Amino acid sequence: MVKYKNNLKLLKQLDWKLIATLLIIFAYGIIILSSATHANQTGNYSRLIKQTLAFVLGLGLIALILLFDYNVIGKYYKELYIVSVVLLVIVFIPGIGKNRGGAMSTLSFGPLDLQKAELVKFTFILSYAKLVELK
């Protein structure tokens, strides 16, 4: 029962105006993408579906992250920092790194591309905050 109360407390603390703004921006983006790709005329909705799936996946990831206490993740800041450094170097392995705009900035896993910078941003901030906290 305690866990249920914590989840209700978490729901009450959410910024619902921010969530509504996010949904409005997403809907506007889908309308613009539909117009730019002429999806209504061509019947090709693949980009719209891909964008919607990415949005839903992102929302799910946000919901999952909200369930974790960042202090628990903070205990592993050294390991996360090492993983980040490895991700920054691994793009130079042929077949894994993908050249985008003249920079080896993405990791390619078949149809999925991972921009390692997004994960590195999080782990750098977490590691730096933990180092400052310890001093």
Short mmCIF file of N, CA and C in Angstrom, two decimals:
data_model
loop_
_atom_site.label_atom_id
_atom_site.label_comp_id
_atom_site.label_asym_id
_atom_site.label_seq_id
_atom_site.Cartn_x
_atom_site.Cartn_y
_atom_site.Cartn_z
N MET A 1 0.82 -1.20 0.00
CA MET A 1 0.00 0.00 0.00
C MET A 1 0.86 1.26 0.00
N VAL A 2 2.02 1.18 0.63
CA VAL A 2 2.89 2.35 0.70
C VAL A 2 3.36 2.73 -0.70
N LYS A 3 3.69 1.73 -1.51
CA LYS A 3 4.15 2.01 -2.86
C LYS A 3 3.05 2.69 -3.66
N TYR A 4 1.82 2.31 -3.47
CA TYR A 4 0.69 2.93 -4.17
C TYR A 4 0.58 4.41 -3.79
N LYS A 5 0.75 4.71 -2.50
CA LYS A 5 0.69 6.10 -2.05
C LYS A 5 1.82 6.92 -2.66
N ASN A 6 3.02 6.33 -2.77
CA ASN A 6 4.14 7.05 -3.38
C ASN A 6 3.86 7.36 -4.84
N ASN A 7 3.22 6.42 -5.55
CA ASN A 7 2.89 6.65 -6.95
C ASN A 7 1.84 7.76 -7.09
N LEU A 8 0.87 7.81 -6.18
CA LEU A 8 -0.12 8.89 -6.21
C LEU A 8 0.53 10.23 -5.91
N LYS A 9 1.48 10.24 -4.98
CA LYS A 9 2.20 11.47 -4.67
C LYS A 9 2.99 11.94 -5.88
N LEU A 10 3.59 10.99 -6.59
CA LEU A 10 4.36 11.31 -7.79
C LEU A 10 3.46 11.91 -8.87
N LEU A 11 2.27 11.34 -9.04
CA LEU A 11 1.32 11.85 -10.03
C LEU A 11 0.87 13.27 -9.69
N LYS A 12 0.69 13.55 -8.42
CA LYS A 12 0.26 14.88 -8.01
C LYS A 12 1.35 15.92 -8.23
N GLN A 13 2.61 15.49 -8.19
CA GLN A 13 3.72 16.42 -8.35
C GLN A 13 4.06 16.72 -9.81
N LEU A 14 3.48 15.97 -10.73
CA LEU A 14 3.77 16.21 -12.14
C LEU A 14 3.25 17.56 -12.58
N ASP A 15 3.97 18.17 -13.50
CA ASP A 15 3.56 19.45 -14.05
C ASP A 15 2.64 19.18 -15.24
N TRP A 16 1.35 19.19 -14.99
CA TRP A 16 0.37 18.82 -16.02
C TRP A 16 0.29 19.85 -17.13
N LYS A 17 0.60 21.11 -16.83
CA LYS A 17 0.64 22.13 -17.88
C LYS A 17 1.78 21.83 -18.86
N LEU A 18 2.90 21.40 -18.33
CA LEU A 18 4.04 21.05 -19.18
C LEU A 18 3.70 19.84 -20.06
N ILE A 19 3.04 18.86 -19.49
CA ILE A 19 2.65 17.67 -20.25
C ILE A 19 1.66 18.05 -21.36
N ALA A 20 0.69 18.91 -21.03
CA ALA A 20 -0.27 19.36 -22.04
C ALA A 20 0.43 20.13 -23.15
N THR A 21 1.39 20.98 -22.80
CA THR A 21 2.16 21.71 -23.80
C THR A 21 2.94 20.76 -24.68
N LEU A 22 3.53 19.74 -24.08
CA LEU A 22 4.27 18.73 -24.84
C LEU A 22 3.37 18.02 -25.84
N LEU A 23 2.18 17.66 -25.43
CA LEU A 23 1.24 16.98 -26.32
C LEU A 23 0.78 17.89 -27.46
N ILE A 24 0.58 19.17 -27.16
CA ILE A 24 0.19 20.12 -28.20
C ILE A 24 1.31 20.31 -29.22
N ILE A 25 2.53 20.42 -28.73
CA ILE A 25 3.67 20.56 -29.65
C ILE A 25 3.84 19.31 -30.50
N PHE A 26 3.64 18.13 -29.90
CA PHE A 26 3.73 16.89 -30.67
C PHE A 26 2.66 16.85 -31.76
N ALA A 27 1.42 17.20 -31.40
CA ALA A 27 0.34 17.19 -32.38
C ALA A 27 0.63 18.16 -33.51
N TYR A 28 1.12 19.34 -33.18
CA TYR A 28 1.48 20.32 -34.19
C TYR A 28 2.60 19.79 -35.09
N GLY A 29 3.58 19.13 -34.50
CA GLY A 29 4.68 18.55 -35.26
C GLY A 29 4.20 17.48 -36.22
N ILE A 30 3.24 16.66 -35.80
CA ILE A 30 2.69 15.62 -36.68
C ILE A 30 1.93 16.26 -37.84
N ILE A 31 1.20 17.33 -37.57
CA ILE A 31 0.48 18.03 -38.64
C ILE A 31 1.47 18.60 -39.64
N ILE A 32 2.53 19.24 -39.16
CA ILE A 32 3.55 19.82 -40.05
C ILE A 32 4.25 18.72 -40.84
N LEU A 33 4.58 17.60 -40.18
CA LEU A 33 5.23 16.49 -40.88
C LEU A 33 4.32 15.91 -41.95
N SER A 34 3.04 15.81 -41.65
CA SER A 34 2.08 15.32 -42.62
C SER A 34 2.01 16.24 -43.83
N SER A 35 2.04 17.54 -43.58
CA SER A 35 2.00 18.50 -44.67
C SER A 35 3.29 18.46 -45.49
N ALA A 36 4.43 18.35 -44.81
CA ALA A 36 5.71 18.37 -45.50
C ALA A 36 5.94 17.12 -46.34
N THR A 37 5.41 15.99 -45.91
CA THR A 37 5.61 14.74 -46.65
C THR A 37 4.47 14.43 -47.60
N HIS A 38 3.44 15.27 -47.60
CA HIS A 38 2.25 15.05 -48.44
C HIS A 38 1.65 13.66 -48.19
N ALA A 39 1.61 13.27 -46.91
CA ALA A 39 1.13 11.95 -46.54
C ALA A 39 -0.33 11.74 -46.93
N ASN A 40 -1.15 12.76 -46.82
CA ASN A 40 -2.57 12.62 -47.17
C ASN A 40 -2.76 12.36 -48.67
N GLN A 41 -1.91 12.94 -49.48
CA GLN A 41 -2.04 12.78 -50.93
C GLN A 41 -1.41 11.48 -51.42
N THR A 42 -0.27 11.12 -50.84
CA THR A 42 0.45 9.92 -51.32
C THR A 42 0.00 8.66 -50.60
N GLY A 43 -0.56 8.80 -49.42
CA GLY A 43 -0.96 7.62 -48.65
C GLY A 43 0.22 6.96 -47.94
N ASN A 44 1.38 7.59 -47.97
CA ASN A 44 2.57 7.06 -47.30
C ASN A 44 2.67 7.68 -45.91
N TYR A 45 2.24 6.94 -44.92
CA TYR A 45 2.24 7.43 -43.55
C TYR A 45 3.39 6.88 -42.73
N SER A 46 4.41 6.32 -43.38
CA SER A 46 5.49 5.65 -42.64
C SER A 46 6.25 6.61 -41.74
N ARG A 47 6.52 7.84 -42.20
CA ARG A 47 7.24 8.80 -41.36
C ARG A 47 6.39 9.24 -40.18
N LEU A 48 5.10 9.39 -40.39
CA LEU A 48 4.21 9.78 -39.29
C LEU A 48 4.14 8.67 -38.24
N ILE A 49 4.07 7.44 -38.71
CA ILE A 49 4.02 6.30 -37.78
C ILE A 49 5.34 6.20 -37.01
N LYS A 50 6.45 6.37 -37.71
CA LYS A 50 7.76 6.30 -37.07
C LYS A 50 7.90 7.39 -36.01
N GLN A 51 7.46 8.60 -36.33
CA GLN A 51 7.55 9.71 -35.39
C GLN A 51 6.65 9.47 -34.18
N THR A 52 5.45 8.95 -34.41
CA THR A 52 4.53 8.67 -33.31
C THR A 52 5.07 7.56 -32.41
N LEU A 53 5.64 6.53 -33.00
CA LEU A 53 6.23 5.45 -32.20
C LEU A 53 7.40 5.97 -31.37
N ALA A 54 8.22 6.83 -31.95
CA ALA A 54 9.33 7.40 -31.20
C ALA A 54 8.83 8.24 -30.04
N PHE A 55 7.75 8.99 -30.26
CA PHE A 55 7.17 9.81 -29.20
C PHE A 55 6.62 8.94 -28.07
N VAL A 56 5.90 7.89 -28.43
CA VAL A 56 5.33 6.99 -27.42
C VAL A 56 6.45 6.27 -26.65
N LEU A 57 7.48 5.85 -27.36
CA LEU A 57 8.62 5.21 -26.71
C LEU A 57 9.29 6.18 -25.74
N GLY A 58 9.43 7.43 -26.17
CA GLY A 58 10.01 8.45 -25.29
C GLY A 58 9.17 8.70 -24.05
N LEU A 59 7.86 8.75 -24.21
CA LEU A 59 6.97 8.91 -23.05
C LEU A 59 7.09 7.72 -22.09
N GLY A 60 7.17 6.54 -22.65
CA GLY A 60 7.35 5.35 -21.82
C GLY A 60 8.66 5.39 -21.05
N LEU A 61 9.70 5.83 -21.72
CA LEU A 61 11.01 5.95 -21.08
C LEU A 61 10.98 7.00 -19.97
N ILE A 62 10.30 8.10 -20.22
CA ILE A 62 10.17 9.14 -19.19
C ILE A 62 9.41 8.58 -17.98
N ALA A 63 8.33 7.85 -18.23
CA ALA A 63 7.55 7.26 -17.13
C ALA A 63 8.40 6.27 -16.34
N LEU A 64 9.22 5.49 -17.03
CA LEU A 64 10.09 4.52 -16.37
C LEU A 64 11.14 5.24 -15.52
N ILE A 65 11.71 6.31 -16.05
CA ILE A 65 12.73 7.06 -15.32
C ILE A 65 12.12 7.72 -14.08
N LEU A 66 10.88 8.17 -14.18
CA LEU A 66 10.23 8.80 -13.02
C LEU A 66 10.07 7.83 -11.85
N LEU A 67 10.02 6.54 -12.14
CA LEU A 67 9.84 5.56 -11.07
C LEU A 67 11.12 5.30 -10.28
N PHE A 68 12.27 5.69 -10.83
CA PHE A 68 13.54 5.45 -10.17
C PHE A 68 13.97 6.64 -9.34
N ASP A 69 14.59 6.36 -8.21
CA ASP A 69 15.17 7.40 -7.38
C ASP A 69 16.56 7.69 -7.93
N TYR A 70 16.83 8.94 -8.28
CA TYR A 70 18.11 9.28 -8.88
C TYR A 70 19.27 9.04 -7.93
N ASN A 71 19.02 9.02 -6.63
CA ASN A 71 20.10 8.75 -5.67
C ASN A 71 20.61 7.32 -5.81
N VAL A 72 19.71 6.40 -6.17
CA VAL A 72 20.12 5.01 -6.38
C VAL A 72 21.01 4.92 -7.62
N ILE A 73 20.63 5.63 -8.67
CA ILE A 73 21.44 5.64 -9.89
C ILE A 73 22.77 6.35 -9.61
N GLY A 74 22.74 7.35 -8.76
CA GLY A 74 23.94 8.11 -8.44
C GLY A 74 25.03 7.29 -7.79
N LYS A 75 24.68 6.19 -7.15
CA LYS A 75 25.68 5.32 -6.54
C LYS A 75 26.61 4.72 -7.58
N TYR A 76 26.15 4.64 -8.80
CA TYR A 76 26.93 4.01 -9.87
C TYR A 76 27.52 5.04 -10.82
N TYR A 77 27.80 6.23 -10.31
CA TYR A 77 28.26 7.30 -11.21
C TYR A 77 29.60 6.99 -11.86
N LYS A 78 30.49 6.28 -11.15
CA LYS A 78 31.79 5.94 -11.76
C LYS A 78 31.61 4.97 -12.92
N GLU A 79 30.79 3.96 -12.72
CA GLU A 79 30.55 2.98 -13.77
C GLU A 79 29.87 3.62 -14.98
N LEU A 80 28.90 4.49 -14.72
CA LEU A 80 28.20 5.18 -15.80
C LEU A 80 29.16 6.10 -16.57
N TYR A 81 30.08 6.71 -15.87
CA TYR A 81 31.06 7.57 -16.53
C TYR A 81 31.97 6.74 -17.44
N ILE A 82 32.38 5.58 -16.98
CA ILE A 82 33.22 4.70 -17.79
C ILE A 82 32.47 4.23 -19.03
N VAL A 83 31.19 3.87 -18.88
CA VAL A 83 30.38 3.47 -20.03
C VAL A 83 30.27 4.62 -21.02
N SER A 84 30.14 5.84 -20.53
CA SER A 84 30.05 7.00 -21.42
C SER A 84 31.33 7.18 -22.23
N VAL A 85 32.46 7.04 -21.57
CA VAL A 85 33.74 7.19 -22.27
C VAL A 85 33.88 6.09 -23.32
N VAL A 86 33.48 4.88 -22.98
CA VAL A 86 33.53 3.77 -23.95
C VAL A 86 32.63 4.07 -25.14
N LEU A 87 31.43 4.60 -24.89
CA LEU A 87 30.53 4.97 -25.98
C LEU A 87 31.12 6.04 -26.89
N LEU A 88 31.85 6.97 -26.28
CA LEU A 88 32.46 8.02 -27.09
C LEU A 88 33.57 7.47 -27.99
N VAL A 89 34.23 6.40 -27.56
CA VAL A 89 35.33 5.82 -28.32
C VAL A 89 34.85 4.76 -29.31
N ILE A 90 33.79 4.06 -28.97
CA ILE A 90 33.34 2.90 -29.76
C ILE A 90 32.87 3.28 -31.17
N VAL A 91 32.55 4.53 -31.40
CA VAL A 91 32.08 4.92 -32.73
C VAL A 91 33.17 4.80 -33.79
N PHE A 92 34.41 4.71 -33.36
CA PHE A 92 35.51 4.60 -34.31
C PHE A 92 35.73 3.17 -34.80
N ILE A 93 34.99 2.21 -34.24
CA ILE A 93 35.06 0.83 -34.71
C ILE A 93 34.27 0.72 -36.00
N PRO A 94 34.92 0.26 -37.08
CA PRO A 94 34.21 0.17 -38.37
C PRO A 94 32.96 -0.70 -38.27
N GLY A 95 31.88 -0.23 -38.87
CA GLY A 95 30.62 -0.96 -38.86
C GLY A 95 29.69 -0.58 -37.73
N ILE A 96 30.23 0.01 -36.67
CA ILE A 96 29.39 0.42 -35.54
C ILE A 96 29.10 1.91 -35.61
N GLY A 97 30.15 2.71 -35.81
CA GLY A 97 29.97 4.16 -35.90
C GLY A 97 29.44 4.56 -37.26
N LYS A 98 28.59 5.57 -37.27
CA LYS A 98 28.01 6.06 -38.52
C LYS A 98 28.38 7.53 -38.70
N ASN A 99 28.84 7.87 -39.88
CA ASN A 99 29.24 9.23 -40.19
C ASN A 99 28.01 10.06 -40.54
N ARG A 100 27.76 11.08 -39.74
CA ARG A 100 26.63 11.98 -39.98
C ARG A 100 27.15 13.41 -40.01
N GLY A 101 27.00 14.08 -41.12
CA GLY A 101 27.41 15.47 -41.23
C GLY A 101 28.91 15.67 -41.02
N GLY A 102 29.71 14.68 -41.40
CA GLY A 102 31.16 14.79 -41.27
C GLY A 102 31.69 14.39 -39.90
N ALA A 103 30.82 13.94 -39.00
CA ALA A 103 31.26 13.54 -37.67
C ALA A 103 30.79 12.13 -37.37
N MET A 104 31.64 11.37 -36.72
CA MET A 104 31.27 10.03 -36.28
C MET A 104 30.51 10.19 -34.97
N SER A 105 29.22 10.39 -35.06
CA SER A 105 28.47 10.78 -33.87
C SER A 105 27.36 9.82 -33.48
N THR A 106 27.06 8.83 -34.30
CA THR A 106 25.97 7.91 -33.95
C THR A 106 26.46 6.48 -33.99
N LEU A 107 25.82 5.65 -33.17
CA LEU A 107 26.06 4.22 -33.17
C LEU A 107 24.94 3.56 -33.95
N SER A 108 25.31 2.68 -34.85
CA SER A 108 24.32 2.05 -35.70
C SER A 108 24.10 0.60 -35.27
N PHE A 109 22.86 0.28 -34.94
CA PHE A 109 22.47 -1.08 -34.58
C PHE A 109 21.34 -1.50 -35.51
N GLY A 110 21.68 -1.87 -36.72
CA GLY A 110 20.68 -2.24 -37.71
C GLY A 110 19.84 -1.03 -38.07
N PRO A 111 18.51 -1.13 -37.90
CA PRO A 111 17.65 -0.01 -38.26
C PRO A 111 17.65 1.12 -37.22
N LEU A 112 18.26 0.88 -36.07
CA LEU A 112 18.26 1.88 -35.00
C LEU A 112 19.60 2.61 -34.94
N ASP A 113 19.54 3.91 -34.75
CA ASP A 113 20.72 4.72 -34.54
C ASP A 113 20.63 5.34 -33.15
N LEU A 114 21.74 5.26 -32.40
CA LEU A 114 21.79 5.82 -31.06
C LEU A 114 22.76 6.99 -31.07
N GLN A 115 22.28 8.15 -30.68
CA GLN A 115 23.16 9.30 -30.54
C GLN A 115 23.72 9.26 -29.13
N LYS A 116 24.95 8.83 -29.05
CA LYS A 116 25.58 8.61 -27.75
C LYS A 116 25.66 9.89 -26.92
N ALA A 117 25.66 11.03 -27.56
CA ALA A 117 25.77 12.30 -26.84
C ALA A 117 24.62 12.48 -25.85
N GLU A 118 23.46 11.96 -26.17
CA GLU A 118 22.31 12.12 -25.28
C GLU A 118 22.53 11.38 -23.96
N LEU A 119 23.08 10.17 -24.03
CA LEU A 119 23.38 9.42 -22.81
C LEU A 119 24.56 10.03 -22.08
N VAL A 120 25.55 10.48 -22.83
CA VAL A 120 26.74 11.06 -22.22
C VAL A 120 26.39 12.35 -21.48
N LYS A 121 25.45 13.12 -21.99
CA LYS A 121 25.02 14.35 -21.29
C LYS A 121 24.52 14.00 -19.89
N PHE A 122 23.67 13.01 -19.82
CA PHE A 122 23.09 12.61 -18.54
C PHE A 122 24.17 12.10 -17.59
N THR A 123 25.03 11.20 -18.07
CA THR A 123 26.03 10.60 -17.19
C THR A 123 27.09 11.62 -16.77
N PHE A 124 27.42 12.57 -17.66
CA PHE A 124 28.38 13.60 -17.27
C PHE A 124 27.81 14.47 -16.16
N ILE A 125 26.57 14.89 -16.31
CA ILE A 125 25.93 15.73 -15.29
C ILE A 125 25.84 14.98 -13.97
N LEU A 126 25.44 13.72 -14.02
CA LEU A 126 25.34 12.90 -12.81
C LEU A 126 26.70 12.73 -12.16
N SER A 127 27.73 12.41 -12.94
CA SER A 127 29.07 12.20 -12.39
C SER A 127 29.62 13.48 -11.80
N TYR A 128 29.47 14.58 -12.50
CA TYR A 128 29.98 15.85 -12.01
C TYR A 128 29.25 16.26 -10.73
N ALA A 129 27.94 16.06 -10.68
CA ALA A 129 27.18 16.40 -9.47
C ALA A 129 27.63 15.56 -8.28
N LYS A 130 27.89 14.30 -8.51
CA LYS A 130 28.34 13.42 -7.44
C LYS A 130 29.73 13.82 -6.95
N LEU A 131 30.61 14.20 -7.88
CA LEU A 131 31.96 14.64 -7.49
C LEU A 131 31.88 15.93 -6.66
N VAL A 132 31.04 16.85 -7.06
CA VAL A 132 30.87 18.09 -6.31
C VAL A 132 30.26 17.80 -4.94
N GLU A 133 29.32 16.87 -4.89
CA GLU A 133 28.67 16.51 -3.64
C GLU A 133 29.66 15.91 -2.65
N LEU A 134 30.63 15.15 -3.14
CA LEU A 134 31.59 14.48 -2.29
C LEU A 134 32.62 15.45 -1.70
N LYS A 135 32.81 16.61 -2.33
CA LYS A 135 33.83 17.56 -1.84
C LYS A 135 33.29 18.54 -0.88
#
